[in-house]
Tab-separated table of C-alpha atoms in Angstrom:
chain	number	residue	atom	x	y	z
A	11	UNK	CA	36.480	89.021	96.169
A	12	UNK	CA	33.505	87.255	94.724
A	13	UNK	CA	30.751	87.083	97.326
A	14	UNK	CA	31.440	83.913	99.331
A	15	UNK	CA	31.638	85.780	102.662
A	16	UNK	CA	27.923	86.047	103.324
A	17	UNK	CA	26.241	85.123	106.628
A	18	UNK	CA	23.609	82.416	106.896
A	19	UNK	CA	20.580	84.680	107.186
A	20	UNK	CA	18.260	82.039	108.702
A	21	UNK	CA	20.554	81.728	111.733
A	22	UNK	CA	20.799	85.457	112.400
A	23	UNK	CA	18.583	87.111	114.992
A	24	UNK	CA	16.288	89.785	113.564
A	25	UNK	CA	18.345	92.646	114.992
A	26	UNK	CA	21.563	91.031	113.731
A	27	UNK	CA	20.161	90.785	110.218
A	28	UNK	CA	19.171	94.459	110.384
A	29	UNK	CA	22.679	95.340	111.527
A	30	UNK	CA	24.192	93.345	108.670
A	31	UNK	CA	21.902	94.970	106.107
A	32	UNK	CA	22.645	98.434	107.470
A	33	UNK	CA	26.378	97.871	106.921
A	34	UNK	CA	25.781	96.372	103.473
A	35	UNK	CA	23.661	99.376	102.525
A	36	UNK	CA	26.235	101.671	104.118
A	37	UNK	CA	28.989	100.355	101.846
A	38	UNK	CA	26.591	100.685	98.900
A	39	UNK	CA	25.841	104.333	99.773
A	40	UNK	CA	29.573	105.057	100.020
A	41	UNK	CA	30.073	103.483	96.603
A	42	UNK	CA	27.483	105.785	95.080
A	43	UNK	CA	28.838	108.839	96.899
A	44	UNK	CA	32.438	108.265	95.848
A	45	UNK	CA	32.109	106.477	92.503
A	46	UNK	CA	28.615	107.068	91.105
A	47	UNK	CA	25.557	104.934	90.499
A	48	UNK	CA	26.896	102.245	88.153
A	49	UNK	CA	29.702	100.881	90.397
A	50	UNK	CA	27.058	99.855	92.944
A	51	UNK	CA	26.468	96.874	90.647
A	52	UNK	CA	29.900	95.622	91.732
A	53	UNK	CA	29.022	95.578	95.440
A	54	UNK	CA	30.200	92.405	97.161
A	55	UNK	CA	29.027	90.790	100.399
A	56	UNK	CA	32.700	90.266	101.203
A	57	UNK	CA	33.394	93.970	101.658
A	58	UNK	CA	30.303	94.441	103.814
A	59	UNK	CA	31.562	91.637	106.050
A	60	UNK	CA	35.049	93.129	106.337
A	61	UNK	CA	33.514	96.470	107.297
A	62	UNK	CA	31.547	94.730	110.071
A	63	UNK	CA	34.551	92.669	111.182
A	64	UNK	CA	36.834	95.673	111.615
A	65	UNK	CA	34.025	97.720	113.181
A	66	UNK	CA	33.426	94.939	115.708
A	67	UNK	CA	36.930	95.032	117.150
A	68	UNK	CA	37.093	98.575	118.478
A	69	UNK	CA	34.894	101.363	119.781
A	70	UNK	CA	34.391	102.833	116.317
A	71	UNK	CA	32.486	106.053	115.686
A	72	UNK	CA	29.628	104.736	113.560
A	73	UNK	CA	26.816	106.956	112.295
A	74	UNK	CA	23.388	105.336	112.159
A	75	UNK	CA	20.974	107.031	109.775
A	76	UNK	CA	18.543	106.249	106.940
A	77	UNK	CA	18.786	106.538	103.181
A	78	UNK	CA	16.440	106.292	100.236
A	79	UNK	CA	17.927	104.873	97.042
A	80	UNK	CA	16.801	103.884	93.554
A	81	UNK	CA	16.052	100.334	94.729
A	82	UNK	CA	13.990	101.506	97.704
A	83	UNK	CA	12.305	104.654	96.459
A	84	UNK	CA	9.324	104.673	98.807
A	85	UNK	CA	10.994	103.623	102.040
A	86	UNK	CA	14.190	104.809	103.660
A	87	UNK	CA	16.539	102.041	104.737
A	88	UNK	CA	18.737	102.142	107.865
A	89	UNK	CA	22.443	102.451	107.135
A	90	UNK	CA	25.649	102.507	109.174
A	91	UNK	CA	28.592	104.637	108.084
A	92	UNK	CA	32.130	104.859	109.427
A	93	UNK	CA	35.705	104.927	108.170
A	94	UNK	CA	35.541	101.192	107.427
A	95	UNK	CA	32.439	101.403	105.202
A	96	UNK	CA	34.149	104.140	103.176
A	97	UNK	CA	37.411	102.194	102.892
A	98	UNK	CA	35.693	98.929	101.937
A	99	UNK	CA	33.580	100.698	99.309
A	100	UNK	CA	36.783	101.910	97.689
A	101	UNK	CA	38.479	98.526	98.028
A	102	UNK	CA	35.379	96.954	96.466
A	103	UNK	CA	36.274	98.788	93.251
A	104	UNK	CA	39.874	97.577	93.483
A	105	UNK	CA	39.009	93.898	93.927
A	106	UNK	CA	36.058	93.909	91.527
A	107	UNK	CA	38.136	95.517	88.776
A	108	UNK	CA	40.873	92.984	89.471
A	109	UNK	CA	38.346	90.173	89.016
A	110	UNK	CA	37.246	91.721	85.718
A	111	UNK	CA	40.868	91.913	84.546
A	112	UNK	CA	41.448	88.313	85.591
A	113	UNK	CA	38.414	87.196	83.570
A	114	UNK	CA	39.702	89.235	80.643
A	115	UNK	CA	43.119	87.575	80.960
A	116	UNK	CA	41.641	84.071	81.235
A	117	UNK	CA	38.760	84.243	78.753
A	118	UNK	CA	38.973	87.476	76.781
A	119	UNK	CA	35.174	87.577	76.627
A	120	UNK	CA	33.215	90.552	75.322
A	121	UNK	CA	31.559	90.902	78.737
A	122	UNK	CA	34.935	91.247	80.457
A	123	UNK	CA	36.167	93.716	77.807
A	124	UNK	CA	33.061	95.862	78.174
A	125	UNK	CA	33.208	95.809	81.988
A	126	UNK	CA	36.883	96.760	81.898
A	127	UNK	CA	36.114	99.818	79.768
A	128	UNK	CA	33.108	100.849	81.884
A	129	UNK	CA	34.910	100.749	85.234
A	130	UNK	CA	38.366	101.891	84.144
A	131	UNK	CA	37.806	105.493	85.314
A	132	UNK	CA	36.601	104.287	88.727
A	133	UNK	CA	39.710	102.156	89.065
A	134	UNK	CA	41.955	105.095	88.156
A	135	UNK	CA	40.333	107.171	90.914
A	136	UNK	CA	41.225	104.461	93.417
A	137	UNK	CA	44.787	104.400	92.079
A	138	UNK	CA	45.139	108.118	92.760
A	139	UNK	CA	43.636	108.002	96.258
A	140	UNK	CA	45.226	104.737	97.415
A	141	UNK	CA	48.619	104.419	95.684
A	142	UNK	CA	50.144	101.936	98.158
A	143	UNK	CA	47.082	99.668	98.215
A	144	UNK	CA	46.892	99.777	94.425
A	145	UNK	CA	50.576	98.926	94.117
A	146	UNK	CA	50.127	95.898	96.407
A	147	UNK	CA	47.141	94.726	94.409
A	148	UNK	CA	48.789	95.229	91.035
A	149	UNK	CA	51.815	93.260	92.216
A	150	UNK	CA	49.432	90.472	93.186
A	151	UNK	CA	47.713	90.553	89.792
A	152	UNK	CA	51.048	90.512	87.935
A	153	UNK	CA	52.306	87.555	89.982
A	154	UNK	CA	48.970	85.778	89.552
A	155	UNK	CA	49.059	86.167	85.772
A	156	UNK	CA	52.658	84.982	85.644
A	157	UNK	CA	51.737	81.854	87.611
A	158	UNK	CA	48.652	81.288	85.465
A	159	UNK	CA	50.678	81.672	82.266
A	160	UNK	CA	53.066	79.041	83.628
A	161	UNK	CA	50.042	76.765	84.232
A	162	UNK	CA	50.696	76.672	87.975
A	163	UNK	CA	48.915	73.773	89.691
A	164	UNK	CA	49.798	74.787	93.256
A	165	UNK	CA	46.433	76.116	94.461
A	166	UNK	CA	47.789	76.378	98.018
A	167	UNK	CA	50.549	78.772	96.917
A	168	UNK	CA	48.030	80.801	94.909
A	169	UNK	CA	45.697	80.934	97.908
A	170	UNK	CA	48.519	82.149	100.150
A	171	UNK	CA	49.307	84.818	97.588
A	172	UNK	CA	45.734	86.103	97.768
A	173	UNK	CA	45.656	85.863	101.562
A	174	UNK	CA	48.822	87.934	101.866
A	175	UNK	CA	47.380	90.475	99.452
A	176	UNK	CA	44.370	90.955	101.729
A	177	UNK	CA	46.726	91.607	104.645
A	178	UNK	CA	48.794	94.090	102.648
A	179	UNK	CA	45.847	95.989	101.154
A	180	UNK	CA	43.985	96.309	104.475
A	181	UNK	CA	47.117	97.164	106.439
A	182	UNK	CA	46.417	100.876	106.837
A	183	UNK	CA	43.040	100.373	108.536
A	184	UNK	CA	44.156	97.712	111.022
A	185	UNK	CA	44.504	99.570	114.323
A	186	UNK	CA	43.772	96.912	116.969
A	187	UNK	CA	44.573	93.193	117.362
A	188	UNK	CA	46.687	93.501	114.236
A	189	UNK	CA	48.509	90.173	114.543
A	190	UNK	CA	45.294	88.171	114.955
A	191	UNK	CA	43.490	90.034	112.179
A	192	UNK	CA	46.395	89.513	109.790
A	193	UNK	CA	46.350	85.790	110.514
A	194	UNK	CA	42.574	85.733	110.027
A	195	UNK	CA	42.743	87.642	106.741
A	196	UNK	CA	45.509	85.315	105.545
A	197	UNK	CA	43.386	82.232	106.303
A	198	UNK	CA	40.207	83.737	104.843
A	199	UNK	CA	42.047	84.710	101.658
A	200	UNK	CA	43.288	81.142	101.227
A	201	UNK	CA	39.797	79.763	101.809
A	202	UNK	CA	38.210	82.192	99.321
A	203	UNK	CA	40.719	81.365	96.589
A	204	UNK	CA	40.448	77.610	97.115
A	205	UNK	CA	36.651	77.470	97.361
A	206	UNK	CA	36.306	79.665	94.264
A	207	UNK	CA	38.651	77.420	92.275
A	208	UNK	CA	36.761	74.327	93.448
A	209	UNK	CA	33.360	75.864	92.734
A	210	UNK	CA	34.385	76.792	89.177
A	211	UNK	CA	36.130	73.513	88.394
A	212	UNK	CA	33.478	71.954	86.144
A	213	UNK	CA	32.809	75.205	84.305
A	214	UNK	CA	36.509	75.894	83.789
A	215	UNK	CA	36.951	72.347	82.506
A	216	UNK	CA	34.257	72.923	79.857
A	217	UNK	CA	35.676	76.320	78.871
A	218	UNK	CA	39.281	75.126	79.086
A	219	UNK	CA	39.926	78.166	81.301
A	220	UNK	CA	42.755	78.345	83.819
A	221	UNK	CA	42.171	76.557	87.108
A	222	UNK	CA	45.079	75.288	89.240
A	223	UNK	CA	43.077	72.175	90.180
A	224	UNK	CA	42.094	71.250	86.636
A	225	UNK	CA	45.013	68.991	85.699
A	226	UNK	CA	44.781	66.917	88.887
A	227	UNK	CA	40.978	66.825	88.554
A	228	UNK	CA	41.163	65.364	85.074
A	229	UNK	CA	43.747	62.770	86.144
A	230	UNK	CA	42.272	61.580	89.470
A	231	UNK	CA	39.092	63.248	90.728
A	232	UNK	CA	38.812	61.198	93.905
A	233	UNK	CA	42.309	61.986	95.138
A	234	UNK	CA	42.043	65.682	94.312
A	235	UNK	CA	38.700	66.180	96.088
A	236	UNK	CA	39.989	64.337	99.159
A	237	UNK	CA	43.106	66.516	99.274
A	238	UNK	CA	41.165	69.741	98.760
A	239	UNK	CA	38.656	68.776	101.442
A	240	UNK	CA	41.454	68.129	103.941
A	241	UNK	CA	43.051	71.475	103.105
A	242	UNK	CA	39.759	73.376	103.401
A	243	UNK	CA	38.998	71.715	106.731
A	244	UNK	CA	42.368	72.807	108.092
A	245	UNK	CA	41.652	76.398	107.030
A	246	UNK	CA	38.202	76.327	108.624
A	247	UNK	CA	39.656	75.051	111.896
A	248	UNK	CA	42.242	77.840	111.815
A	249	UNK	CA	39.533	80.446	111.177
A	250	UNK	CA	37.389	79.189	114.070
A	251	UNK	CA	40.402	79.188	116.397
A	252	UNK	CA	41.296	82.765	115.427
A	253	UNK	CA	37.676	83.803	115.981
A	254	UNK	CA	37.817	82.494	119.551
A	255	UNK	CA	40.976	84.524	120.167
A	256	UNK	CA	39.482	87.829	118.984
A	257	UNK	CA	38.308	90.422	121.489
A	258	UNK	CA	35.032	91.369	119.803
A	259	UNK	CA	33.258	94.519	121.031
A	260	UNK	CA	30.156	94.571	118.776
A	261	UNK	CA	28.323	92.451	116.200
A	262	UNK	CA	29.626	89.193	117.669
A	263	UNK	CA	26.632	87.186	116.464
A	264	UNK	CA	27.229	88.206	112.851
A	265	UNK	CA	30.941	87.440	113.018
A	266	UNK	CA	30.283	84.035	114.632
A	267	UNK	CA	27.595	83.233	112.062
A	268	UNK	CA	29.862	83.863	109.109
A	269	UNK	CA	33.165	82.481	110.382
A	270	UNK	CA	31.847	79.451	112.263
A	271	UNK	CA	28.622	78.505	110.428
A	272	UNK	CA	28.204	80.054	106.991
A	273	UNK	CA	31.559	79.291	105.386
A	274	UNK	CA	31.474	75.769	106.842
A	275	UNK	CA	28.105	75.141	105.174
A	276	UNK	CA	29.260	76.793	101.938
A	277	UNK	CA	32.300	74.496	101.901
A	278	UNK	CA	30.178	71.385	102.523
A	279	UNK	CA	27.689	72.372	99.798
A	280	UNK	CA	30.398	72.805	97.158
A	281	UNK	CA	32.199	69.602	98.162
A	282	UNK	CA	28.908	67.704	98.066
A	283	UNK	CA	28.344	68.285	94.370
A	284	UNK	CA	31.701	66.667	93.608
A	285	UNK	CA	31.030	63.747	95.924
A	286	UNK	CA	27.795	63.138	94.005
A	287	UNK	CA	29.715	63.181	90.722
A	288	UNK	CA	32.146	60.645	92.130
């Protein structure tokens, strides 16, 4: 995950923003507790959102407390902790390390090599504690690299692969509304993969890095952008529909903000820069 699942802060009520921050800080505290100080640099908004999403669907035992950290030395910050914040902190390491390995596979940069060495021990700890989740993720990474090596241009298939991986990795913590949540995770995973590929298209073109959209982009930009926009719109409609079907107990404003407003605006903003180029 790479940080696209972030609410539109300006549209959150004050108390909703405080709730969001308390979960974000909660995942960060769990990262430090389980993995040490340095892995907190890998913290993603995506995992904070998933912790809130799963917490919102059931009467979860959540501890509300305060914490003082190195970034906020003089003032304690409110945090929320539960089984989902702990799980997502651990999964943050899994997905972040996977992203590092993907960058290393695609670019072989010194930054990726250094990051891989720094966080290797943290990743091994996750492997020991979550063998089934790690196996699912490693299968995904192996399949991804095989498809990349074959210069796969089917970004929809690659998005579905990532969406299914989210479902498989989060399977053990899904206790309510499992069918709906699996469908939502599948759609979100497809959106994240597609929007990331689209966002990086120009940069990948300059670096000659792998991007499943690159070949079609170089041949016919107008057609590709139109097709990608149609696909993204269908995913956004599916996500909104699934949101309306969910029985949300808490944090409904945050969930609505992200699933129905934020990712729509993020999609439009990224598409807009390509429309300008055209």
